XYZ file of C-alpha atoms in Angstrom:
429
model
C -0.192 0.214 -0.198
C 0.863 3.364 -0.681
C -0.467 6.732 0.456
C 0.138 10.269 0.008
C -1.324 13.276 2.644
C -2.695 16.485 1.737
C -3.230 18.847 5.088
C -5.811 21.638 4.818
C -8.811 22.065 6.834
C -9.482 18.685 6.199
C -7.065 15.834 5.625
C -7.079 14.296 2.225
C -5.461 10.719 2.132
C -4.971 9.191 -1.396
C -4.252 5.695 -1.112
C -3.114 3.311 -3.752
C -3.555 -0.683 -3.033
C -1.416 -2.850 -5.490
C -3.332 -5.271 -7.310
C -1.145 -8.050 -5.819
C -2.873 -7.103 -2.215
C -6.307 -6.618 -3.501
C -6.163 -9.728 -5.648
C -5.490 -11.857 -2.272
C -8.374 -10.324 -0.684
C -10.763 -10.492 -3.668
C -10.015 -14.439 -4.078
C -10.701 -14.803 -0.388
C -14.111 -12.986 -1.035
C -15.057 -14.908 -3.798
C -14.010 -18.210 -2.052
C -16.154 -17.634 0.578
C -19.066 -16.295 -1.345
C -19.322 -19.147 -3.537
C -19.642 -21.488 -0.644
C -23.179 -20.188 -0.419
C -24.115 -20.459 -3.979
C -26.975 -22.599 -4.910
C -27.095 -24.038 -8.303
C -30.098 -26.084 -9.562
C -28.893 -29.886 -9.776
C -26.470 -29.484 -6.782
C -26.841 -29.583 -3.013
C -25.878 -26.613 -1.074
C -22.027 -26.643 -0.413
C -21.505 -29.319 -3.018
C -21.270 -26.995 -6.265
C -18.075 -27.423 -8.009
C -16.001 -24.440 -7.412
C -15.759 -23.201 -11.113
C -19.361 -23.291 -11.339
C -20.049 -21.779 -8.140
C -17.446 -18.959 -8.639
C -19.226 -18.427 -11.850
C -22.500 -17.428 -10.022
C -20.741 -14.900 -7.733
C -20.979 -11.152 -8.535
C -17.400 -10.196 -9.006
C -17.943 -6.109 -9.268
C -19.729 -6.835 -5.849
C -16.882 -8.908 -4.383
C -14.181 -6.730 -5.511
C -15.794 -3.849 -3.833
C -16.237 -5.949 -0.708
C -12.525 -6.947 -0.797
C -11.122 -3.317 -1.082
C -13.667 -2.275 1.615
C -11.768 -4.946 3.978
C -8.539 -3.892 3.187
C -9.286 -0.306 3.566
C -10.590 -0.822 7.367
C -7.125 -2.179 8.108
C -5.065 0.265 5.982
C -7.045 3.457 7.180
C -6.582 2.332 10.820
C -2.768 2.071 10.185
C -2.661 5.601 8.368
C -4.257 7.395 11.250
C -2.051 5.759 13.731
C 0.897 6.290 11.833
C 0.325 10.207 11.214
C -1.063 10.710 14.822
C -4.140 12.109 13.184
C -7.104 12.997 15.611
C -9.906 12.241 13.402
C -13.548 13.506 14.212
C -16.023 12.016 12.775
C -16.604 9.410 10.098
C -14.068 9.160 7.365
C -15.457 9.971 3.471
C -14.257 7.408 1.232
C -14.492 7.570 -2.728
C -13.236 4.766 -4.765
C -11.534 6.533 -7.854
C -10.248 3.413 -9.782
C -11.586 -0.169 -9.100
C -10.886 -2.987 -11.702
C -9.590 -6.360 -11.760
C -5.956 -6.687 -12.372
C -5.519 -2.912 -11.895
C -3.946 -1.159 -8.400
C -7.174 0.251 -6.751
C -7.296 4.110 -5.815
C -8.892 5.361 -3.205
C -9.360 9.095 -1.903
C -10.291 9.387 1.669
C -11.379 12.863 3.140
C -11.257 13.166 7.204
C -12.025 16.096 9.434
C -9.376 16.456 12.146
C -8.581 18.358 15.472
C -6.134 21.253 14.658
C -2.477 21.167 16.236
C -1.773 23.549 18.618
C 1.400 25.463 19.171
C 1.490 27.239 22.390
C 3.629 30.398 21.786
C 6.875 31.170 23.872
C 5.472 34.220 25.647
C 2.437 32.246 27.153
C 3.959 31.765 30.926
C 4.586 35.550 30.926
C 0.663 36.569 29.974
C -0.474 33.788 32.566
C 1.955 35.482 35.328
C 0.533 38.761 34.479
C -2.962 37.767 35.003
C -2.013 36.224 38.236
C -0.446 39.459 39.041
C -3.285 41.260 38.426
C -5.644 39.243 40.478
C -3.584 39.110 43.293
C -5.196 41.155 45.517
C -7.481 40.239 48.577
C -10.911 39.411 47.953
C -13.902 41.487 49.386
C -14.830 40.221 52.483
C -18.161 38.669 53.283
C -19.711 41.351 55.625
C -22.277 40.745 58.258
C -24.628 42.765 56.435
C -24.382 40.094 53.669
C -25.146 37.418 55.424
C -28.064 39.319 57.154
C -29.460 39.995 53.471
C -28.875 36.160 52.483
C -30.823 35.154 55.658
C -33.732 37.530 54.401
C -33.574 35.355 51.120
C -33.517 32.158 52.970
C -36.580 33.130 55.298
C -38.521 34.367 52.312
C -37.901 30.934 50.742
C -39.439 29.242 53.738
C -42.524 31.494 53.911
C -46.101 30.091 54.638
C -48.716 30.707 52.295
C -52.184 31.569 54.066
C -55.295 32.174 51.733
C -56.940 35.535 52.760
C -60.104 37.382 51.642
C -58.981 40.758 50.821
C -57.438 42.481 48.095
C -54.285 41.673 47.108
C -51.327 43.673 47.913
C -47.565 43.990 47.466
C -45.692 40.857 48.977
C -48.537 38.591 48.714
C -48.394 35.313 46.719
C -51.307 35.234 44.076
C -52.679 32.528 41.349
C -53.961 33.899 38.237
C -55.310 32.797 34.978
C -54.086 35.310 32.052
C -54.382 35.666 28.572
C -52.342 37.924 26.177
C -53.950 39.470 22.927
C -52.561 41.698 20.105
C -55.458 42.938 17.619
C -57.951 40.710 19.720
C -55.752 37.534 18.757
C -54.120 35.602 21.727
C -50.078 35.615 21.095
C -48.161 32.423 21.136
C -47.774 31.090 24.638
C -50.082 34.184 25.637
C -52.307 32.122 27.797
C -51.619 30.167 31.378
C -53.924 28.783 33.956
C -53.093 29.141 37.810
C -49.633 30.939 37.496
C -48.037 31.635 40.487
C -46.871 35.020 41.330
C -45.292 37.156 44.044
C -46.601 40.696 43.620
C -43.338 43.176 43.895
C -40.818 40.710 42.545
C -41.213 42.390 39.292
C -40.809 39.289 37.093
C -43.675 40.434 34.600
C -43.130 43.151 32.484
C -43.483 46.455 34.070
C -47.031 47.738 35.150
C -48.472 44.114 35.136
C -48.062 43.363 38.881
C -49.460 46.762 39.691
C -52.604 45.911 37.978
C -53.119 42.934 39.817
C -52.423 44.229 43.453
C -55.948 45.435 44.555
C -57.733 42.397 42.726
C -59.670 39.640 45.027
C -60.324 36.347 44.403
C -62.407 35.765 41.479
C -62.048 39.234 39.948
C -61.698 39.727 36.714
C -59.667 42.820 34.965
C -58.662 43.795 31.387
C -55.720 46.013 30.613
C -53.450 47.304 28.112
C -49.577 47.471 28.641
C -46.575 47.924 26.311
C -43.774 45.696 26.088
C -40.476 47.110 26.827
C -38.193 47.921 23.860
C -35.389 45.623 24.960
C -37.982 43.035 25.349
C -36.511 39.303 24.745
C -39.052 38.237 22.293
C -38.420 40.601 19.496
C -41.476 40.498 17.899
C -43.052 41.727 20.616
C -40.626 44.619 21.731
C -42.159 47.990 22.256
C -45.781 46.506 20.987
C -48.981 47.138 22.944
C -51.029 44.185 24.118
C -54.358 43.510 25.886
C -54.006 41.441 29.115
C -57.244 39.503 30.689
C -56.412 38.598 34.019
C -58.688 36.608 36.539
C -57.334 35.888 40.586
C -58.275 32.644 41.648
C -56.245 32.704 45.056
C -54.912 35.571 46.991
C -52.259 34.203 49.618
C -50.567 36.122 52.542
C -46.749 34.934 52.677
C -45.712 34.782 56.430
C -42.123 34.821 56.500
C -40.566 33.376 59.466
C -38.596 35.417 62.124
C -34.792 34.809 61.864
C -33.934 33.619 65.153
C -32.668 30.696 66.988
C -36.004 28.915 66.178
C -35.728 29.212 62.401
C -32.207 28.107 62.683
C -33.340 24.922 64.353
C -36.175 24.508 62.042
C -33.254 24.196 59.065
C -31.429 21.195 60.519
C -29.913 19.425 63.831
C -26.634 20.876 63.313
C -27.853 24.514 63.997
C -28.338 24.624 67.589
C -28.417 28.681 67.644
C -28.752 31.221 65.176
C -25.159 32.125 65.198
C -24.360 28.265 64.089
C -26.444 29.186 60.937
C -24.721 32.821 60.226
C -21.398 30.888 60.254
C -22.785 28.182 57.999
C -24.000 30.843 55.575
C -21.042 32.863 55.586
C -18.821 29.986 54.990
C -20.912 29.064 52.029
C -20.836 32.609 50.684
C -16.930 32.718 50.904
C -16.825 29.068 49.075
C -19.096 30.324 46.409
C -17.171 33.565 46.252
C -13.769 31.514 46.015
C -15.237 29.632 43.284
C -16.581 32.520 41.299
C -13.101 34.286 41.681
C -11.449 31.057 40.366
C -14.019 30.772 37.496
C -13.327 34.074 36.335
C -9.511 33.690 36.189
C -9.592 30.435 34.589
C -11.717 32.208 32.246
C -9.172 35.179 31.610
C -6.654 32.484 31.079
C -8.617 31.021 28.313
C -9.230 34.202 26.597
C -5.527 35.078 26.680
C -4.558 31.744 25.282
C -7.675 32.112 22.418
C -6.064 35.669 21.455
C -2.481 34.275 21.144
C -3.528 31.290 19.169
C -5.872 31.125 16.237
C -6.325 27.724 14.041
C -8.988 26.946 11.697
C -11.768 24.494 13.579
C -13.297 22.078 10.971
C -16.857 22.256 10.236
C -17.211 18.718 11.472
C -15.739 19.775 15.076
C -17.931 23.062 15.472
C -20.948 20.871 14.382
C -20.253 18.364 17.442
C -19.472 21.205 19.737
C -22.826 23.025 18.703
C -24.678 19.817 19.073
C -23.356 19.622 22.632
C -24.144 23.157 23.745
C -27.292 22.946 22.490
C -28.043 19.348 24.346
C -26.666 21.211 27.621
C -28.989 24.203 26.888
C -32.096 21.808 26.568
C -31.384 20.242 29.845
C -31.208 23.495 31.453
C -34.553 24.567 29.879
C -36.201 21.315 30.734
C -34.821 21.540 34.648
C -37.049 24.984 34.602
C -40.034 23.256 32.929
C -39.582 24.758 29.622
C -38.965 22.666 26.157
C -36.352 23.696 23.651
C -38.986 24.161 21.040
C -41.133 26.661 23.194
C -38.022 28.475 23.914
C -37.510 29.022 20.291
C -41.047 30.449 19.889
C -40.657 32.588 22.614
C -37.524 34.357 21.131
C -38.998 34.226 17.698
C -35.993 32.257 16.345
C -34.981 28.935 14.628
C -32.238 26.351 15.893
C -30.070 26.980 12.747
C -30.088 30.971 13.899
C -29.223 29.943 17.555
C -26.504 27.496 16.468
C -24.779 30.483 14.240
C -24.993 32.856 16.941
C -23.532 30.598 19.275
C -20.569 29.562 16.606
C -17.906 31.866 18.154
C -18.833 30.261 21.591
C -18.241 26.850 20.167
C -15.131 27.584 18.316
C -13.697 29.190 21.626
C -14.948 26.017 23.664
C -13.057 23.595 21.201
C -9.805 25.818 21.382
C -9.790 25.945 24.929
C -9.890 22.121 25.160
C -7.080 21.694 22.752
C -5.299 24.227 24.666
C -5.337 22.676 28.034
C -4.572 19.415 26.641
C -1.378 20.607 24.822
C -0.533 22.296 28.236
C -0.868 18.811 29.913
C 1.304 17.169 27.306
C 3.866 19.733 27.142
C 4.140 20.163 30.966
C 3.813 16.335 31.418
C 0.524 16.574 33.865
C -0.895 13.123 34.188
C -3.866 11.861 36.023
C -3.389 8.285 37.916
C -5.585 5.546 36.513
C -6.826 5.025 40.409
C -7.706 8.660 41.038
C -9.930 8.462 38.002
C -11.596 5.416 38.692
C -12.303 6.743 42.471
C -13.734 9.906 40.924
C -15.872 7.630 38.259
C -17.346 5.755 41.446
C -18.397 9.010 43.048
C -20.268 9.755 39.894
C -21.645 6.215 39.514
C -23.015 6.390 43.205
C -25.082 9.527 42.436
C -26.879 7.522 39.990
C -27.096 4.155 41.990
C -31.004 4.131 42.299
C -31.279 4.986 38.427
C -32.871 1.602 36.840
C -30.736 0.111 34.071
C -27.710 2.639 34.758
C -24.968 0.803 34.157
C -26.476 -0.285 30.846
C -27.108 3.165 29.770
C -23.748 4.926 30.670
C -20.928 4.268 28.535
C -18.135 3.422 30.715
C -15.109 4.606 28.484
C -16.676 7.654 27.679
C -17.058 8.335 31.365
C -13.405 7.513 32.104
C -12.010 9.603 29.320
C -14.661 12.507 30.504
C -13.599 12.167 34.070
C -9.807 11.943 33.154
C -10.180 15.311 31.161
C -11.838 17.134 33.865
C -9.208 15.981 36.140
C -6.554 16.852 34.079
C -7.803 20.406 33.310
C -8.389 21.163 37.153
C -4.430 20.296 37.570
C -3.352 22.436 34.433
C -5.352 25.220 35.930
C -3.913 24.631 39.343
C -0.557 24.899 37.743
C -1.474 27.845 36.005
C -2.430 29.488 39.133
C 1.158 28.705 40.770
C 3.290 30.700 37.699
């Protein structure tokens, strides 16, 4: 076998298979196929070889023989050239005839090669110096505000027979119309709303304040000019609202009793305050580290610019959309509903996300290259230990082991742990 490689955005491999190699595999295919030939007057398997072989489709057999050889040769070429192939190869046989060398063109998408610039460590040191100052302290006042939010989330709802006021929880039916026609997703039943939180467009909650149970009201409002659904932005709409329930929210006092209600570990309010402060400090540290790591990656992607093949971008965009769909489903919304709400197609979303997808691909490749150059490795025992922690989270899920690809989980876990070690190394520069 001979081959030549042309490297552009995709890699083209031109393969020549000598007829001497192709003929051997061709004869094997013919021999195998002839054993299953049925000829009138002969029992299956007893047909004379010459007669049996005459019944075999030789063109089909030659194509099958070349396919067998290509599977072997393709793997050898990829390993020898150390190509990081993404997706399936596109194969076209350009010359195929008996007694002739076979010519084949294979086109594959590959991950781009990353060359780290000589100055990269200096740039990372600069970022570390710029972010070496002390973080803002979590003050008692901030802890107090967090406790207020926590208490509000534990509020009791008591139904009342009076007009709704700011701070109340109400359940409402509503429809939104333009020119007398209900807009898409413009109807909701028993919609929960805390008045005064400002989750609806300006003016809506103010109209509901003062309404009682079973009251109905129609009013007109204008959507904000910067509204997320561009087809509604700045336009007027008619709202029909019916109040089904008015509930007073009783927020518990923030004291020792409240603290104890949150768990046995809290004996006093001071215990709760200490726990809340510790949690806020950890969250602040996590946010600080994430911001710094983003600065590292921003610096690298500014220093390094390579072409990312379309197939690689497509895979990353598909992954990003899948992640976003999961986030939406956790909030009770389907992706198709979201697209309708923002008046965009999936294709438009993917086009907008292309720059971010490219950055994600480059970031992963850059971190991998740093790990290789700095000889950062993860022990297989540590990877398996982390995998077991992940699997323990899904212990009660039916058919979990059947649905999880252990090989993929291993590589994913290894990648996450390796990247963390790379970031730790960068932080020490």
